[in-house]
Amino acid sequence: MPYTARLIDNAEKERFDEFMARHSKGHVLQTWGWGELKNRTGWKPWRLVLEDHGEIVAAISILERKIPVVGIPIFYASRGPVLDWTNHELFDALLLEVKKLAQKRGAIFLKIDPDVPSSDKDLENYLKSRGFRSAETGKGFEGVQPKYVFRLDIAPDEETLLAQMHQKTRYNIKLATKKGVTIRIGTKGDLPDFYRVLKETTERDKFLVRAYSYFEDMYDELHSAGMAELFIAEYEGQIIAGTLALIIGEKAWYLYGASSNSHRNVMPNYLIQWEMIRWAKSKGCTLYDFRGVPGHLTEDNPLYGLYRFKKGFNGEYTEFIGEWDLVYRPVVYFLWNTLEPVYSDVVKGIIGKLRQRNKG
C-alpha cells in the first residue's frame, strides 16, 4: 500500500499531537512541544508523518544534534516512532523516509528506544532484520531513557488502588495527611522553590541536575499545551517537596521529583504521588508511569530505596526493549561508539570536580 510521506511544520502541530494522544503507542516525548523544548537545548526537531488517504497512520519526531568537535549529526527518536509496530509494511515505509532525511542531513545513525516491553521478541527480530543493532551500554537506569520502569494501571477506582498498595505505602500516605501535609497544583511562580528543593535532592543523592532554565522552558512549552503539571507539597507553610508530571491521551508520567532535607519524616513523597495518580485519573488516564528504577534489584544497590518506594504503589515492573541504532555511516559510527563514552566520562568528571570545589 502506498503511503504519502512528508515533513510537517508548525501549522500542523495540533494535528500531530492529536495523533500522539489517541495512538496506543503515542508518547509525550514524541510530541511537538517536547521537540520545541529540546530545540532550546541544541537539538533540531524534524517531524515526519505517513498518511493514508489524508489520515496520519505513522509519525516520528526526530531530534538532530551535531556531535562535538567533528560537527556530524546524529538522529534520535525518543520513545518513537509512533505506529502499529506489527505493521512491517508501514514501518518499512517510514524507515525509508527517515533514511532519505538522514542522507540529506549526513546523519551517522538513528537511535530509537521504543515504549515496548523486552518480551516482544517479534519486534526485536524485526529490528535486527532491518539492520538495527542493540545499543545497550549496561547502564539501563542511566540510558537516554530508562530501560526499567514501574507502570501502574490506574483504571480501577481509588479504593481498589489503595487496597492493592503495600501496607507501608498506604500507611505513609495517611500519615502525611494526618501530619498536615498538603498538596496543590503549582504555578510558574513556584518553579524557583521547586528547583531549590530539587538541588537539595540531587546533592543528597549525588546525581546531576539540569539548569533552572530547562525547567522554565519545559513549563512554558508543555504546560501551555496541557502536557505538564507541577505539584507542590507544603508543611507548616513551607515547600518541602515537588514533582513534575507529563500527560498525553490516557497516559501520565512522573518525570522529576524533589524533596527537602527537612521534614522528611512527614512522608510528603508518598502523598504527592497519590495526588498525582488521582489527578491523572481525573484527566481520563488509565496508565501512570513512575519512570526509572534500577535494573539490578539487590539491596546493596544504592538505588534500591527508589525501587522499593515505587514498588510500594503496586506498579508492574517493566523492562523495555532498550536502545537500538540504525547505522547509516558505519565508519563514523565506529568512531562515535569508541570516543563518546570517553568524552562523556571526562565531562561528568569535570562537572563533579567543579561541584566539589563550589561546595568547598
Short mmCIF file of C-alpha atoms in Angstrom, two decimals:
data_model
loop_
_atom_site.label_atom_id
_atom_site.label_comp_id
_atom_site.label_asym_id
_atom_site.label_seq_id
_atom_site.Cartn_x
_atom_site.Cartn_y
_atom_site.Cartn_z
CA MET A 1 0.00 0.00 0.00
CA PRO A 2 1.48 3.37 -0.99
CA TYR A 3 1.69 5.97 1.77
CA THR A 4 2.18 9.69 1.48
CA ALA A 5 5.22 10.84 3.44
CA ARG A 6 6.14 14.39 4.31
CA LEU A 7 7.78 16.64 6.85
CA ILE A 8 5.31 18.94 8.58
CA ASP A 9 5.67 22.41 10.05
CA ASN A 10 4.21 24.43 12.89
CA ALA A 11 0.87 24.85 11.13
CA GLU A 12 0.08 21.17 11.84
CA LYS A 13 1.40 20.85 15.39
CA GLU A 14 -2.07 20.36 16.90
CA ARG A 15 -2.89 17.65 14.37
CA PHE A 16 0.44 15.97 15.09
CA ASP A 17 -0.17 15.98 18.85
CA GLU A 18 -3.75 14.77 18.42
CA PHE A 19 -2.37 11.71 16.66
CA MET A 20 0.08 11.16 19.53
CA ALA A 21 -2.70 11.49 22.11
CA ARG A 22 -5.04 8.96 20.55
CA HIS A 23 -2.49 6.36 19.39
CA SER A 24 -1.86 3.43 21.74
CA LYS A 25 1.90 3.96 21.33
CA GLY A 26 1.76 7.76 21.50
CA HIS A 27 4.27 9.27 23.90
CA VAL A 28 4.79 12.76 25.28
CA LEU A 29 8.46 12.57 24.25
CA GLN A 30 7.28 12.37 20.64
CA THR A 31 5.04 15.43 20.84
CA TRP A 32 5.56 18.77 19.14
CA GLY A 33 6.18 20.56 22.42
CA TRP A 34 8.89 18.15 23.52
CA GLY A 35 10.70 18.77 20.26
CA GLU A 36 10.47 22.51 20.86
CA LEU A 37 11.84 22.06 24.38
CA LYS A 38 14.83 20.09 23.08
CA ASN A 39 15.29 22.70 20.35
CA ARG A 40 16.18 25.15 23.13
CA THR A 41 18.97 22.81 24.27
CA GLY A 42 20.72 22.34 20.96
CA TRP A 43 18.62 19.69 19.21
CA LYS A 44 16.89 20.37 15.89
CA PRO A 45 13.48 18.65 15.63
CA TRP A 46 12.09 17.07 12.47
CA ARG A 47 8.50 15.80 12.35
CA LEU A 48 7.75 13.23 9.69
CA VAL A 49 4.33 11.70 9.05
CA LEU A 50 3.00 8.95 6.83
CA GLU A 51 -0.59 9.35 5.67
CA ASP A 52 -3.13 7.01 4.16
CA HIS A 53 -5.92 8.87 2.33
CA GLY A 54 -5.17 12.02 4.30
CA GLU A 55 -5.09 10.34 7.72
CA ILE A 56 -1.86 10.09 9.74
CA VAL A 57 -1.01 6.41 10.26
CA ALA A 58 2.59 6.77 11.43
CA ALA A 59 4.67 9.61 12.84
CA ILE A 60 8.14 10.22 14.16
CA SER A 61 9.68 13.21 15.89
CA ILE A 62 13.41 13.08 15.21
CA LEU A 63 15.90 15.11 17.21
CA GLU A 64 19.08 16.01 15.34
CA ARG A 65 22.26 17.09 17.07
CA LYS A 66 25.80 17.56 15.86
CA ILE A 67 28.41 15.69 17.87
CA PRO A 68 31.20 17.78 19.44
CA VAL A 69 34.38 18.65 17.54
CA VAL A 70 33.56 16.97 14.21
CA GLY A 71 30.11 18.52 13.79
CA ILE A 72 28.42 15.49 12.20
CA PRO A 73 24.76 14.94 13.18
CA ILE A 74 23.05 12.03 14.90
CA PHE A 75 19.31 11.28 14.89
CA TYR A 76 17.35 10.31 17.98
CA ALA A 77 13.62 9.50 18.21
CA SER A 78 12.90 9.33 21.94
CA ARG A 79 10.20 6.68 22.60
CA GLY A 80 9.43 6.67 18.91
CA PRO A 81 8.38 6.17 16.25
CA VAL A 82 4.63 6.02 16.84
CA LEU A 83 2.86 3.47 14.68
CA ASP A 84 1.48 -0.07 14.71
CA TRP A 85 4.70 -1.98 15.41
CA THR A 86 3.25 -5.16 13.92
CA ASN A 87 2.63 -3.50 10.54
CA HIS A 88 6.01 -4.15 8.93
CA GLU A 89 4.99 -2.65 5.60
CA LEU A 90 4.17 0.63 7.33
CA PHE A 91 7.35 0.53 9.40
CA ASP A 92 9.46 -0.18 6.30
CA ALA A 93 7.91 2.80 4.53
CA LEU A 94 8.67 5.05 7.50
CA LEU A 95 12.27 3.84 7.78
CA LEU A 96 12.80 4.53 4.09
CA GLU A 97 11.69 8.14 4.54
CA VAL A 98 13.88 8.57 7.64
CA LYS A 99 16.84 7.21 5.66
CA LYS A 100 16.23 9.80 2.92
CA LEU A 101 16.31 12.56 5.53
CA ALA A 102 19.41 11.06 7.16
CA GLN A 103 21.24 11.01 3.83
CA LYS A 104 20.24 14.59 3.15
CA ARG A 105 21.46 15.69 6.59
CA GLY A 106 24.52 13.43 6.68
CA ALA A 107 23.40 11.69 9.89
CA ILE A 108 25.51 8.89 11.32
CA PHE A 109 22.66 6.83 12.73
CA LEU A 110 19.10 6.81 14.03
CA LYS A 111 18.63 5.84 17.69
CA ILE A 112 15.27 4.62 18.95
CA ASP A 113 14.17 3.34 22.37
CA PRO A 114 10.58 2.19 21.84
CA ASP A 115 7.91 2.07 24.52
CA VAL A 116 7.77 -1.70 24.02
CA PRO A 117 8.49 -4.47 26.58
CA SER A 118 11.59 -6.61 26.16
CA SER A 119 9.31 -9.65 25.91
CA ASP A 120 8.30 -8.55 22.40
CA LYS A 121 10.71 -10.81 20.52
CA ASP A 122 8.86 -10.29 17.25
CA LEU A 123 9.81 -6.61 17.27
CA GLU A 124 13.37 -7.42 18.28
CA ASN A 125 13.69 -9.85 15.37
CA TYR A 126 12.16 -7.30 13.01
CA LEU A 127 14.61 -4.58 14.09
CA LYS A 128 17.56 -6.92 13.57
CA SER A 129 16.25 -7.91 10.14
CA ARG A 130 16.20 -4.23 9.11
CA GLY A 131 19.77 -3.57 10.21
CA PHE A 132 19.21 -2.20 13.71
CA ARG A 133 21.78 -3.13 16.29
CA SER A 134 21.38 -3.12 20.05
CA ALA A 135 22.99 -0.06 21.63
CA GLU A 136 22.82 -1.23 25.23
CA THR A 137 25.54 0.24 27.44
CA GLY A 138 24.98 -1.84 30.54
CA LYS A 139 23.63 1.28 32.25
CA GLY A 140 19.92 0.55 31.98
CA PHE A 141 18.96 3.21 34.51
CA GLU A 142 21.32 5.79 33.05
CA GLY A 143 20.44 5.43 29.38
CA VAL A 144 18.97 8.23 27.33
CA GLN A 145 15.59 7.00 28.60
CA PRO A 146 15.21 4.48 31.43
CA LYS A 147 15.03 0.84 30.40
CA TYR A 148 13.34 -0.29 33.61
CA VAL A 149 10.20 1.36 34.99
CA PHE A 150 7.18 0.75 37.19
CA ARG A 151 3.83 1.25 35.45
CA LEU A 152 0.52 1.30 37.24
CA ASP A 153 -2.90 0.55 35.76
CA ILE A 154 -5.00 3.33 37.29
CA ALA A 155 -8.30 2.32 35.67
CA PRO A 156 -9.62 0.81 38.97
CA ASP A 157 -11.31 3.09 41.49
CA GLU A 158 -9.30 4.85 44.19
CA GLU A 159 -10.31 2.44 46.95
CA THR A 160 -9.06 -0.51 44.91
CA LEU A 161 -5.79 1.22 44.05
CA LEU A 162 -5.14 1.99 47.71
CA ALA A 163 -6.06 -1.53 48.79
CA GLN A 164 -3.57 -3.00 46.29
CA MET A 165 -0.66 -0.90 47.54
CA HIS A 166 1.88 -2.16 50.03
CA GLN A 167 0.64 -1.67 53.59
CA LYS A 168 3.57 0.64 54.41
CA THR A 169 2.78 2.82 51.40
CA ARG A 170 -0.86 3.20 52.45
CA TYR A 171 0.26 3.98 55.98
CA ASN A 172 2.67 6.70 54.83
CA ILE A 173 0.02 8.32 52.61
CA LYS A 174 -2.33 8.51 55.60
CA LEU A 175 0.48 9.66 57.90
CA ALA A 176 1.33 12.59 55.63
CA THR A 177 -2.31 13.66 55.60
CA LYS A 178 -2.63 13.26 59.36
CA LYS A 179 0.53 15.32 59.94
CA GLY A 180 -0.89 18.18 57.90
CA VAL A 181 0.98 17.86 54.61
CA THR A 182 -0.99 19.47 51.79
CA ILE A 183 -0.58 19.01 48.04
CA ARG A 184 -1.50 21.63 45.48
CA ILE A 185 -1.04 22.29 41.77
CA GLY A 186 1.93 24.62 41.34
CA THR A 187 2.31 27.66 39.14
CA LYS A 188 5.26 29.03 37.24
CA GLY A 189 5.92 31.22 40.26
CA ASP A 190 6.65 28.05 42.27
CA LEU A 191 9.43 26.91 39.93
CA PRO A 192 12.27 28.66 41.84
CA ASP A 193 11.25 26.93 45.09
CA PHE A 194 10.82 23.61 43.27
CA TYR A 195 14.30 23.96 41.79
CA ARG A 196 15.79 24.87 45.16
CA VAL A 197 14.39 21.67 46.65
CA LEU A 198 15.45 19.71 43.57
CA LYS A 199 19.04 20.86 44.08
CA GLU A 200 18.86 19.67 47.69
CA THR A 201 17.74 16.29 46.36
CA THR A 202 20.48 15.99 43.76
CA GLU A 203 23.20 16.97 46.21
CA ARG A 204 21.91 14.49 48.78
CA ASP A 205 21.55 11.63 46.29
CA LYS A 206 24.63 12.56 44.24
CA PHE A 207 23.30 12.98 40.72
CA LEU A 208 23.44 15.82 38.23
CA VAL A 209 20.68 18.35 37.67
CA ARG A 210 19.85 20.46 34.65
CA ALA A 211 19.98 24.25 34.75
CA TYR A 212 16.95 26.14 36.07
CA SER A 213 16.26 27.49 32.59
CA TYR A 214 15.48 23.95 31.37
CA PHE A 215 12.60 23.59 33.83
CA GLU A 216 11.34 27.05 32.98
CA ASP A 217 11.41 26.16 29.28
CA MET A 218 9.66 22.85 29.98
CA TYR A 219 6.90 24.62 31.84
CA ASP A 220 6.50 27.19 29.08
CA GLU A 221 6.40 24.63 26.25
CA LEU A 222 4.42 21.78 27.80
CA HIS A 223 2.18 23.30 30.45
CA SER A 224 0.59 25.67 27.97
CA ALA A 225 -0.17 22.65 25.76
CA GLY A 226 -1.78 20.77 28.66
CA MET A 227 1.01 18.20 28.79
CA ALA A 228 2.77 19.10 32.05
CA GLU A 229 1.81 19.88 35.63
CA LEU A 230 3.78 20.96 38.67
CA PHE A 231 2.82 19.60 42.10
CA ILE A 232 3.86 21.19 45.38
CA ALA A 233 3.85 19.65 48.88
CA GLU A 234 3.69 22.06 51.81
CA TYR A 235 4.08 21.57 55.55
CA GLU A 236 3.68 24.30 58.14
CA GLY A 237 3.72 26.91 55.38
CA GLN A 238 6.95 25.61 53.87
CA ILE A 239 7.50 23.91 50.48
CA ILE A 240 9.12 20.57 51.29
CA ALA A 241 8.62 18.58 48.07
CA GLY A 242 7.64 18.95 44.45
CA THR A 243 7.15 16.89 41.31
CA LEU A 244 6.75 17.40 37.58
CA ALA A 245 4.32 15.17 35.68
CA LEU A 246 3.77 14.77 31.94
CA ILE A 247 0.49 13.71 30.36
CA ILE A 248 -0.94 12.94 26.95
CA GLY A 249 -4.00 10.96 25.99
CA GLU A 250 -4.59 8.22 28.55
CA LYS A 251 -1.02 8.16 29.90
CA ALA A 252 0.81 10.12 32.59
CA TRP A 253 4.48 10.06 33.61
CA TYR A 254 6.25 11.05 36.81
CA LEU A 255 9.24 12.90 35.40
CA TYR A 256 11.05 14.76 38.20
CA GLY A 257 10.79 14.59 41.97
CA ALA A 258 12.31 16.83 44.63
CA SER A 259 12.26 16.55 48.42
CA SER A 260 13.80 18.80 51.05
CA ASN A 261 16.20 17.54 53.68
CA SER A 262 13.76 18.99 56.22
CA HIS A 263 10.60 17.25 57.44
CA ARG A 264 11.20 14.03 55.56
CA ASN A 265 9.55 12.24 58.49
CA VAL A 266 6.10 13.56 57.45
CA MET A 267 6.31 11.49 54.25
CA PRO A 268 5.40 14.11 51.60
CA ASN A 269 6.70 11.97 48.74
CA TYR A 270 4.03 9.31 49.31
CA LEU A 271 1.15 11.75 49.44
CA ILE A 272 2.32 13.72 46.42
CA GLN A 273 2.49 10.52 44.33
CA TRP A 274 -1.01 9.57 45.39
CA GLU A 275 -2.34 13.01 44.48
CA MET A 276 -0.62 12.77 41.09
CA ILE A 277 -2.30 9.42 40.49
CA ARG A 278 -5.67 10.92 41.45
CA TRP A 279 -5.02 13.87 39.13
CA ALA A 280 -4.12 11.54 36.25
CA LYS A 281 -7.34 9.58 36.81
CA SER A 282 -9.34 12.81 36.78
CA LYS A 283 -7.85 13.58 33.36
CA GLY A 284 -9.00 10.25 31.97
CA CYS A 285 -5.69 8.42 32.22
CA THR A 286 -5.53 4.65 32.63
CA LEU A 287 -1.72 4.34 32.87
CA TYR A 288 0.63 6.02 35.34
CA ASP A 289 4.35 5.57 34.70
CA PHE A 290 6.70 6.01 37.66
CA ARG A 291 9.66 6.01 35.21
CA GLY A 292 13.12 4.81 36.01
CA VAL A 293 14.22 2.21 38.52
CA PRO A 294 17.49 0.23 38.72
CA GLY A 295 17.79 -2.94 36.70
CA HIS A 296 19.78 -4.88 39.28
CA LEU A 297 17.42 -5.33 42.18
CA THR A 298 19.72 -6.17 45.07
CA GLU A 299 19.53 -4.37 48.39
CA ASP A 300 23.14 -3.24 48.13
CA ASN A 301 22.29 -1.21 45.01
CA PRO A 302 22.41 2.49 46.03
CA LEU A 303 19.15 3.00 44.13
CA TYR A 304 17.31 0.15 45.83
CA GLY A 305 15.42 2.60 48.03
CA LEU A 306 13.99 4.25 44.91
CA TYR A 307 12.92 0.84 43.62
CA ARG A 308 11.26 -0.04 46.94
CA PHE A 309 9.44 3.31 47.09
CA LYS A 310 7.94 2.94 43.61
CA LYS A 311 7.22 -0.77 44.05
CA GLY A 312 5.09 0.05 47.08
CA PHE A 313 2.41 1.60 44.84
CA ASN A 314 1.88 -1.83 43.21
CA GLY A 315 3.03 -0.87 39.72
CA GLU A 316 4.15 -3.52 37.25
CA TYR A 317 7.92 -3.79 36.90
CA THR A 318 8.60 -3.37 33.18
CA GLU A 319 11.76 -3.84 31.15
CA PHE A 320 11.72 -2.11 27.78
CA ILE A 321 13.35 -3.40 24.64
CA GLY A 322 16.13 -0.83 25.07
CA GLU A 323 18.11 1.35 22.70
CA TRP A 324 18.61 0.37 19.05
CA ASP A 325 20.70 2.11 16.41
CA LEU A 326 20.16 2.02 12.65
CA VAL A 327 23.56 2.95 11.18
CA TYR A 328 23.90 4.98 8.01
CA ARG A 329 27.64 5.74 8.19
CA PRO A 330 29.45 2.69 9.67
CA VAL A 331 32.98 4.10 9.90
CA VAL A 332 31.92 7.29 11.63
CA TYR A 333 29.59 5.26 13.85
CA PHE A 334 32.52 3.11 14.99
CA LEU A 335 34.49 6.21 15.92
CA TRP A 336 31.48 7.67 17.74
CA ASN A 337 30.98 4.49 19.78
CA THR A 338 34.66 4.45 20.67
CA LEU A 339 35.07 8.10 21.62
CA GLU A 340 31.67 9.12 23.03
CA PRO A 341 31.95 7.13 26.30
CA VAL A 342 35.37 8.67 26.94
CA TYR A 343 34.06 12.15 26.21
CA SER A 344 31.02 11.60 28.42
CA ASP A 345 33.09 10.35 31.37
CA VAL A 346 35.51 13.29 31.08
CA VAL A 347 32.66 15.82 31.06
CA LYS A 348 30.96 14.18 34.06
CA GLY A 349 34.29 14.12 35.89
CA ILE A 350 34.85 17.82 35.29
CA ILE A 351 31.32 18.67 36.45
CA GLY A 352 31.82 16.58 39.59
CA LYS A 353 35.09 18.33 40.45
CA LEU A 354 33.53 21.76 39.90
CA ARG A 355 30.66 20.86 42.17
CA GLN A 356 33.02 19.72 44.94
CA ARG A 357 35.03 22.91 44.50
CA ASN A 358 31.90 25.06 44.76
CA LYS A 359 30.89 23.25 47.94
CA GLY A 360 34.32 23.92 49.42
#
